[in-house]
């Protein structure tokens, strides 16, 4: 086993990647390894955009969202010809261990790479959607939730002043985690997520009665993955509940911003576990965080299964 190890950010960036890069440099050096950065995801592997990392590279980045080394999706990495080029580039630098901060797609990419070329890797689940099977937590989720919280607190101020219904749309692809946690912690009146069937009719009488009893505003949190779009929910408020309404799509602000304390701490722990695992002979694994703590799980149990929302959490929608 060589002493050279590289880190890559792949797929959607999250807040928490920069603290992870910082600790990667510190922890590898403490373990007498030589750290490398691969810039711009798997494209960087193909383009040979791989550089030895120094303390200076990670100075002053712990408080910054996004990732200093860039992230990307790479169509070319899906082609064996380009993976061979990536392997040649790693060989030229004597790198045989990779850490990837990404989602299940990125892990599947390295799984293919490992099967073909034997390059060892450890995955760190990183996506604000929190939709990776096997882990309760993905890097970036806490910061995203805090950004949503700040936005909703501000929206509540204007909703109450103007007597309006606000439909706030959160990210999450097919996973309603961000919307559900936001619903629970913001005290919203309505939450619609892909995992739970709904019929707006069931809310009409209740909401109209609440209006008559003096309710001035409504907050509805909807996940981007539901069948209807947010404008249709807003129209329903206007037509059936009789209240002026507005839509606020939070969009990419959820992915950026100053990393929360929890994400900084989790970034440090994920990175330390990833490096320890590779040094300990775990050739192909993903670090998962569950009620049992940190665990190394196989790719099959993480990247090839669909995540379902925790039943305990779903009860909050009943
Ligand atoms: P995420 O990691 O956020 O789920 P993607 O699904 O877009 O992101 O995957 C990121 C990258 O991983 C892709 O652009 C591609 O380069 C690589 N990848 C995904 N699946 C495979 C695969 N089966 N074989 C090779 N590369 C893959």
CSV table of C-alpha atoms and ligand atoms in Angstrom, one decimal:
chain,number,residue,atom,x,y,z
A,1,UNK,CA,0.0,0.0,0.0
A,2,UNK,CA,1.2,3.4,-1.0
A,3,UNK,CA,1.2,6.5,1.1
A,4,UNK,CA,-0.7,8.7,-1.3
A,5,UNK,CA,-4.4,9.4,-0.8
A,6,UNK,CA,-6.8,11.7,-2.7
A,7,UNK,CA,-10.1,13.3,-2.0
A,8,UNK,CA,-12.8,14.2,-4.6
A,9,UNK,CA,-16.1,16.0,-4.4
A,10,UNK,CA,-18.6,14.6,-6.9
A,11,UNK,CA,-22.2,15.4,-7.8
A,12,UNK,CA,-24.1,18.1,-5.9
A,13,UNK,CA,-22.0,20.2,-3.6
A,14,UNK,CA,-23.0,20.6,0.1
A,15,UNK,CA,-22.0,22.9,2.9
A,16,UNK,CA,-19.5,20.9,5.0
A,17,UNK,CA,-17.3,19.8,2.1
A,18,UNK,CA,-14.7,22.6,2.9
A,19,UNK,CA,-14.4,21.6,6.6
A,20,UNK,CA,-13.9,18.0,5.3
A,21,UNK,CA,-11.1,19.1,3.0
A,22,UNK,CA,-9.4,20.9,5.9
A,23,UNK,CA,-9.5,17.9,8.2
A,24,UNK,CA,-8.4,15.6,5.3
A,25,UNK,CA,-5.2,17.5,5.0
A,26,UNK,CA,-4.6,17.6,8.7
A,27,UNK,CA,-5.4,14.0,9.4
A,28,UNK,CA,-3.5,12.5,6.4
A,29,UNK,CA,-0.4,14.4,7.4
A,30,UNK,CA,-0.8,13.3,11.0
A,31,UNK,CA,-0.8,9.8,9.7
A,32,UNK,CA,2.3,10.2,7.5
A,33,UNK,CA,0.3,10.1,4.3
A,34,UNK,CA,0.5,12.5,1.4
A,35,UNK,CA,-2.8,14.2,0.6
A,36,UNK,CA,-4.0,15.0,-2.9
A,37,UNK,CA,-6.9,17.0,-4.2
A,38,UNK,CA,-8.8,15.9,-7.3
A,39,UNK,CA,-10.4,19.1,-8.7
A,40,UNK,CA,-13.9,19.1,-10.4
A,41,UNK,CA,-15.1,15.6,-9.6
A,42,UNK,CA,-14.4,12.6,-11.8
A,43,UNK,CA,-13.7,15.0,-14.7
A,44,UNK,CA,-10.6,16.0,-12.7
A,45,UNK,CA,-9.4,12.4,-12.6
A,46,UNK,CA,-9.7,12.2,-16.4
A,47,UNK,CA,-8.1,15.6,-17.0
A,48,UNK,CA,-5.4,14.9,-14.6
A,49,UNK,CA,-6.4,17.8,-12.4
A,50,UNK,CA,-4.9,16.3,-9.4
A,51,UNK,CA,-2.5,18.2,-7.1
A,52,UNK,CA,-0.8,17.6,-3.8
A,53,UNK,CA,-2.6,19.4,-1.0
A,54,UNK,CA,-1.0,21.7,1.5
A,55,UNK,CA,-2.1,23.4,4.8
A,56,UNK,CA,-2.2,26.7,2.8
A,57,UNK,CA,-4.8,25.2,0.5
A,58,UNK,CA,-7.2,24.7,3.4
A,59,UNK,CA,-6.5,27.9,5.3
A,60,UNK,CA,-9.5,30.1,5.8
A,61,UNK,CA,-12.1,27.7,4.3
A,62,UNK,CA,-13.8,26.1,7.3
A,63,UNK,CA,-16.5,28.8,7.4
A,64,UNK,CA,-17.2,28.6,3.6
A,65,UNK,CA,-20.0,26.7,2.0
A,66,UNK,CA,-19.5,24.8,-1.3
A,67,UNK,CA,-16.2,23.2,-2.0
A,68,UNK,CA,-12.8,24.8,-2.8
A,69,UNK,CA,-11.8,22.0,-5.1
A,70,UNK,CA,-15.0,22.1,-7.2
A,71,UNK,CA,-17.5,19.4,-7.8
A,72,UNK,CA,-19.0,18.1,-11.1
A,73,UNK,CA,-20.9,15.4,-12.8
A,74,UNK,CA,-18.9,13.5,-15.5
A,75,UNK,CA,-20.6,11.7,-18.4
A,76,UNK,CA,-17.1,10.6,-19.6
A,77,UNK,CA,-16.4,8.7,-16.3
A,78,UNK,CA,-19.3,6.3,-17.3
A,79,UNK,CA,-17.2,5.2,-20.2
A,80,UNK,CA,-14.5,2.5,-19.5
A,81,UNK,CA,-12.0,4.3,-21.9
A,82,UNK,CA,-12.0,7.4,-19.8
A,83,UNK,CA,-11.8,5.4,-16.5
A,84,UNK,CA,-8.6,3.8,-17.9
A,85,UNK,CA,-7.2,7.4,-18.4
A,86,UNK,CA,-8.2,8.2,-14.9
A,87,UNK,CA,-6.4,5.1,-13.6
A,88,UNK,CA,-3.3,6.0,-15.6
A,89,UNK,CA,-3.3,9.5,-14.0
A,90,UNK,CA,-3.6,8.1,-10.5
A,91,UNK,CA,-0.8,5.6,-11.2
A,92,UNK,CA,1.5,8.3,-12.4
A,93,UNK,CA,1.1,9.9,-8.9
A,94,UNK,CA,1.2,6.6,-7.1
A,95,UNK,CA,-2.3,7.2,-5.6
A,96,UNK,CA,-4.2,4.0,-4.7
A,97,UNK,CA,-6.7,5.3,-2.2
A,98,UNK,CA,-9.6,7.7,-2.8
A,99,UNK,CA,-12.1,9.4,-0.6
A,100,UNK,CA,-15.3,10.6,-2.3
A,101,UNK,CA,-17.7,13.1,-0.9
A,102,UNK,CA,-20.9,12.6,-2.9
A,103,UNK,CA,-24.2,10.7,-3.4
A,104,UNK,CA,-25.1,7.2,-4.3
A,105,UNK,CA,-24.4,7.9,-8.0
A,106,UNK,CA,-20.9,8.9,-7.2
A,107,UNK,CA,-20.4,5.7,-5.1
A,108,UNK,CA,-21.6,3.6,-7.9
A,109,UNK,CA,-19.1,5.3,-10.2
A,110,UNK,CA,-16.2,4.3,-7.9
A,111,UNK,CA,-17.6,0.9,-7.4
A,112,UNK,CA,-17.2,0.3,-11.1
A,113,UNK,CA,-13.7,1.8,-11.0
A,114,UNK,CA,-12.8,-0.5,-8.1
A,115,UNK,CA,-14.0,-3.6,-9.9
A,116,UNK,CA,-12.0,-2.7,-13.0
A,117,UNK,CA,-8.8,-1.2,-11.6
A,118,UNK,CA,-8.8,-2.1,-7.8
A,119,UNK,CA,-8.5,1.6,-6.7
A,120,UNK,CA,-9.6,1.5,-3.0
A,121,UNK,CA,-12.1,4.0,-1.9
A,122,UNK,CA,-14.3,5.1,0.9
A,123,UNK,CA,-17.5,7.1,0.4
A,124,UNK,CA,-18.8,9.9,2.6
A,125,UNK,CA,-22.5,10.5,2.1
A,126,UNK,CA,-22.9,14.1,1.1
A,127,UNK,CA,-26.3,15.4,-0.1
A,128,UNK,CA,-28.8,17.8,1.5
A,129,UNK,CA,-31.6,15.4,0.4
A,130,UNK,CA,-30.6,12.9,3.1
A,131,UNK,CA,-31.7,10.2,0.7
A,132,UNK,CA,-28.8,7.7,0.9
A,133,UNK,CA,-29.7,4.3,2.1
A,134,UNK,CA,-27.9,2.9,5.2
A,135,UNK,CA,-27.1,6.2,6.8
A,136,UNK,CA,-29.3,8.4,9.0
A,137,UNK,CA,-27.2,11.5,8.2
A,138,UNK,CA,-25.6,12.9,5.1
A,139,UNK,CA,-23.2,15.8,5.2
A,140,UNK,CA,-24.8,19.2,4.5
A,141,UNK,CA,-28.3,18.4,5.8
A,142,UNK,CA,-28.0,20.3,9.1
A,143,UNK,CA,-26.8,23.5,7.3
A,144,UNK,CA,-29.6,23.2,4.7
A,145,UNK,CA,-32.2,22.8,7.5
A,146,UNK,CA,-30.8,25.8,9.3
A,147,UNK,CA,-31.0,27.9,6.1
A,148,UNK,CA,-34.6,26.8,5.5
A,149,UNK,CA,-35.4,27.6,9.2
A,150,UNK,CA,-34.0,31.2,8.7
A,151,UNK,CA,-36.0,31.6,5.5
A,152,UNK,CA,-39.2,30.4,7.0
A,153,UNK,CA,-38.9,32.5,10.1
A,154,UNK,CA,-38.6,35.5,7.7
A,155,UNK,CA,-41.5,34.4,5.6
A,156,UNK,CA,-43.7,33.9,8.7
A,157,UNK,CA,-43.1,37.6,9.5
A,158,UNK,CA,-44.4,38.8,6.2
A,159,UNK,CA,-47.2,36.1,6.0
A,160,UNK,CA,-48.6,37.3,9.4
A,161,UNK,CA,-48.4,41.0,8.5
A,162,UNK,CA,-50.2,40.6,5.2
A,163,UNK,CA,-52.5,37.8,6.1
A,164,UNK,CA,-51.4,35.4,3.4
A,165,UNK,CA,-50.8,31.7,2.8
A,166,UNK,CA,-47.2,30.9,1.9
A,167,UNK,CA,-46.3,27.8,0.1
A,168,UNK,CA,-42.6,27.1,0.7
A,169,UNK,CA,-41.0,24.6,-1.6
A,170,UNK,CA,-37.9,22.7,-0.4
A,171,UNK,CA,-35.4,20.6,-2.3
A,172,UNK,CA,-35.1,16.8,-1.9
A,173,UNK,CA,-35.8,15.1,-5.2
A,174,UNK,CA,-38.0,12.1,-4.2
A,175,UNK,CA,-37.3,12.4,-0.5
A,176,UNK,CA,-39.4,14.6,1.7
A,177,UNK,CA,-36.9,14.6,4.6
A,178,UNK,CA,-36.1,18.4,4.5
A,179,UNK,CA,-39.8,19.3,4.2
A,180,UNK,CA,-40.9,17.0,7.0
A,181,UNK,CA,-38.2,18.1,9.5
A,182,UNK,CA,-39.0,21.7,8.6
A,183,UNK,CA,-42.7,21.1,9.1
A,184,UNK,CA,-42.1,19.6,12.6
A,185,UNK,CA,-39.7,22.3,13.6
A,186,UNK,CA,-41.4,25.3,12.1
A,187,UNK,CA,-45.0,24.5,13.2
A,188,UNK,CA,-46.4,24.8,9.7
A,189,UNK,CA,-50.0,24.1,9.0
A,190,UNK,CA,-49.5,21.8,6.1
A,191,UNK,CA,-46.7,19.5,4.8
A,192,UNK,CA,-46.8,17.6,1.6
A,193,UNK,CA,-44.1,15.1,0.7
A,194,UNK,CA,-43.8,12.4,-1.9
A,195,UNK,CA,-43.8,9.6,0.7
A,196,UNK,CA,-47.3,10.3,1.9
A,197,UNK,CA,-50.5,10.3,-0.2
A,198,UNK,CA,-52.6,13.4,0.5
A,199,UNK,CA,-56.0,14.8,-0.5
A,200,UNK,CA,-56.2,18.6,-0.1
A,201,UNK,CA,-60.0,18.2,0.4
A,202,UNK,CA,-59.3,16.8,3.8
A,203,UNK,CA,-57.9,20.1,5.0
A,204,UNK,CA,-60.5,22.4,3.6
A,205,UNK,CA,-63.1,22.4,6.4
A,206,UNK,CA,-60.4,22.6,9.2
A,207,UNK,CA,-58.6,25.5,7.5
A,208,UNK,CA,-61.8,27.5,6.8
A,209,UNK,CA,-62.9,27.1,10.4
A,210,UNK,CA,-59.5,28.3,11.6
A,211,UNK,CA,-59.8,31.3,9.3
A,212,UNK,CA,-63.2,32.1,10.8
A,213,UNK,CA,-61.7,31.7,14.3
A,214,UNK,CA,-59.1,34.3,13.5
A,215,UNK,CA,-56.1,32.6,11.9
A,216,UNK,CA,-54.3,35.3,9.9
A,217,UNK,CA,-51.9,33.1,7.9
A,218,UNK,CA,-50.9,29.7,6.8
A,219,UNK,CA,-47.5,28.1,6.2
A,220,UNK,CA,-47.4,25.1,3.9
A,221,UNK,CA,-44.1,23.2,3.4
A,222,UNK,CA,-44.0,21.2,0.2
A,223,UNK,CA,-41.3,19.0,-1.1
A,224,UNK,CA,-40.2,19.5,-4.8
A,225,UNK,CA,-41.0,15.8,-5.4
A,226,UNK,CA,-44.7,15.9,-4.9
A,227,UNK,CA,-47.0,15.3,-7.9
A,228,UNK,CA,-48.6,18.8,-7.9
A,229,UNK,CA,-46.5,21.9,-8.3
A,230,UNK,CA,-46.3,24.6,-5.7
A,231,UNK,CA,-48.4,27.0,-7.7
A,232,UNK,CA,-51.3,24.5,-7.7
A,233,UNK,CA,-51.2,24.4,-3.9
A,234,UNK,CA,-51.2,28.2,-3.8
A,235,UNK,CA,-54.2,28.3,-6.1
A,236,UNK,CA,-56.0,25.8,-3.8
A,237,UNK,CA,-55.4,28.2,-0.9
A,238,UNK,CA,-56.9,31.1,-2.9
A,239,UNK,CA,-59.9,29.2,-4.3
A,240,UNK,CA,-60.9,26.9,-1.5
A,241,UNK,CA,-59.7,28.6,1.6
A,242,UNK,CA,-60.2,32.1,0.4
A,243,UNK,CA,-56.8,33.5,1.3
A,244,UNK,CA,-54.3,35.4,-0.8
A,245,UNK,CA,-51.3,33.2,-1.3
A,246,UNK,CA,-47.7,33.3,-2.5
A,247,UNK,CA,-45.1,30.6,-3.5
A,248,UNK,CA,-41.6,30.7,-2.3
A,249,UNK,CA,-39.2,28.2,-3.9
A,250,UNK,CA,-36.1,28.1,-1.8
A,251,UNK,CA,-34.0,26.5,-4.4
A,252,UNK,CA,-30.2,26.5,-4.3
A,253,UNK,CA,-29.8,28.7,-1.3
A,254,UNK,CA,-30.4,25.5,0.6
A,255,UNK,CA,-27.1,24.1,-0.7
A,256,UNK,CA,-24.8,27.0,0.3
A,257,UNK,CA,-24.0,29.0,3.3
A,258,UNK,CA,-21.7,28.9,6.3
A,259,UNK,CA,-21.5,25.3,7.5
A,260,UNK,CA,-23.3,24.7,10.8
A,261,UNK,CA,-21.3,23.5,13.8
A,262,UNK,CA,-22.9,20.0,13.4
A,263,UNK,CA,-21.8,19.8,9.8
A,264,UNK,CA,-18.3,20.9,10.7
A,265,UNK,CA,-18.1,18.3,13.4
A,266,UNK,CA,-19.6,15.5,11.2
A,267,UNK,CA,-17.2,16.5,8.4
A,268,UNK,CA,-14.3,15.9,10.8
A,269,UNK,CA,-15.6,12.6,12.0
A,270,UNK,CA,-16.5,11.3,8.5
A,271,UNK,CA,-13.1,12.1,7.2
A,272,UNK,CA,-11.2,10.5,10.1
A,273,UNK,CA,-13.3,7.3,9.8
A,274,UNK,CA,-12.8,7.2,6.0
A,275,UNK,CA,-9.0,7.5,6.4
A,276,UNK,CA,-8.9,5.0,9.3
A,277,UNK,CA,-11.0,2.6,7.2
A,278,UNK,CA,-8.7,2.7,4.2
A,279,UNK,CA,-5.6,2.2,6.4
A,280,UNK,CA,-7.3,-0.7,8.0
A,281,UNK,CA,-7.8,-2.5,4.7
A,282,UNK,CA,-11.5,-1.6,4.0
A,283,UNK,CA,-11.1,-1.4,0.3
A,284,UNK,CA,-14.6,-0.4,-0.7
A,285,UNK,CA,-17.0,1.0,1.8
A,286,UNK,CA,-19.2,3.9,2.7
A,287,UNK,CA,-19.2,5.5,6.2
A,288,UNK,CA,-22.7,5.5,7.5
A,289,UNK,CA,-24.0,7.2,10.6
A,290,UNK,CA,-26.9,5.6,12.5
A,291,UNK,CA,-28.2,5.2,16.1
A,292,UNK,CA,-25.3,2.8,16.5
A,293,UNK,CA,-22.7,5.5,15.6
A,294,UNK,CA,-20.3,5.3,12.6
A,295,UNK,CA,-20.2,2.1,10.6
A,296,UNK,CA,-18.5,1.0,7.4
A,297,UNK,CA,-21.1,-0.4,5.0
A,298,UNK,CA,-20.7,-2.2,1.7
A,299,UNK,CA,-21.6,-0.5,-1.5
A,300,UNK,CA,-24.4,-3.0,-2.2
A,301,UNK,CA,-26.2,-2.0,1.0
A,302,UNK,CA,-25.9,1.7,0.3
A,303,UNK,CA,-25.8,2.7,-3.3
A,304,UNK,CA,-28.1,0.1,-4.8
A,305,UNK,CA,-31.1,0.4,-2.5
A,306,UNK,CA,-33.7,3.0,-2.3
A,307,UNK,CA,-34.0,4.9,1.0
A,308,UNK,CA,-37.3,5.1,2.8
A,309,UNK,CA,-38.2,7.7,5.3
A,310,UNK,CA,-38.1,6.8,9.0
A,311,UNK,CA,-41.6,5.5,10.1
A,312,UNK,CA,-41.2,7.4,13.4
A,313,UNK,CA,-40.9,10.7,11.5
A,314,UNK,CA,-43.8,9.9,9.2
A,315,UNK,CA,-46.1,9.6,12.2
A,316,UNK,CA,-45.8,13.4,12.6
A,317,UNK,CA,-47.9,13.7,9.4
A,318,UNK,CA,-50.9,11.8,10.8
B,1,LIG,P1,-24.7,11.9,-6.9
B,1,LIG,O1,-23.4,11.3,-6.4
B,1,LIG,O2,-25.1,13.2,-6.3
B,1,LIG,O3,-25.8,10.8,-6.7
B,1,LIG,P2,-24.7,11.5,-9.8
B,1,LIG,O4,-25.7,10.4,-9.7
B,1,LIG,O5,-24.9,12.5,-10.8
B,1,LIG,O6,-24.5,12.2,-8.4
B,1,LIG,O7,-23.3,10.7,-10.1
B,1,LIG,C1,-22.1,11.5,-10.1
B,1,LIG,C2,-21.2,10.9,-11.1
B,1,LIG,O8,-20.8,9.6,-10.8
B,1,LIG,C3,-21.7,10.9,-12.5
B,1,LIG,O9,-21.6,12.1,-13.2
B,1,LIG,C4,-20.7,9.8,-13.1
B,1,LIG,O10,-19.5,10.4,-13.5
B,1,LIG,C5,-20.5,8.9,-12.0
B,1,LIG,N1,-21.2,7.7,-12.1
B,1,LIG,C6,-22.5,7.4,-11.6
B,1,LIG,N2,-22.9,6.2,-11.9
B,1,LIG,C7,-21.8,5.6,-12.6
B,1,LIG,C8,-21.6,4.3,-13.1
B,1,LIG,N3,-22.5,3.3,-13.0
B,1,LIG,N4,-20.4,4.0,-13.7
B,1,LIG,C9,-19.5,5.0,-13.8
B,1,LIG,N5,-19.6,6.2,-13.3
B,1,LIG,C10,-20.8,6.5,-12.7
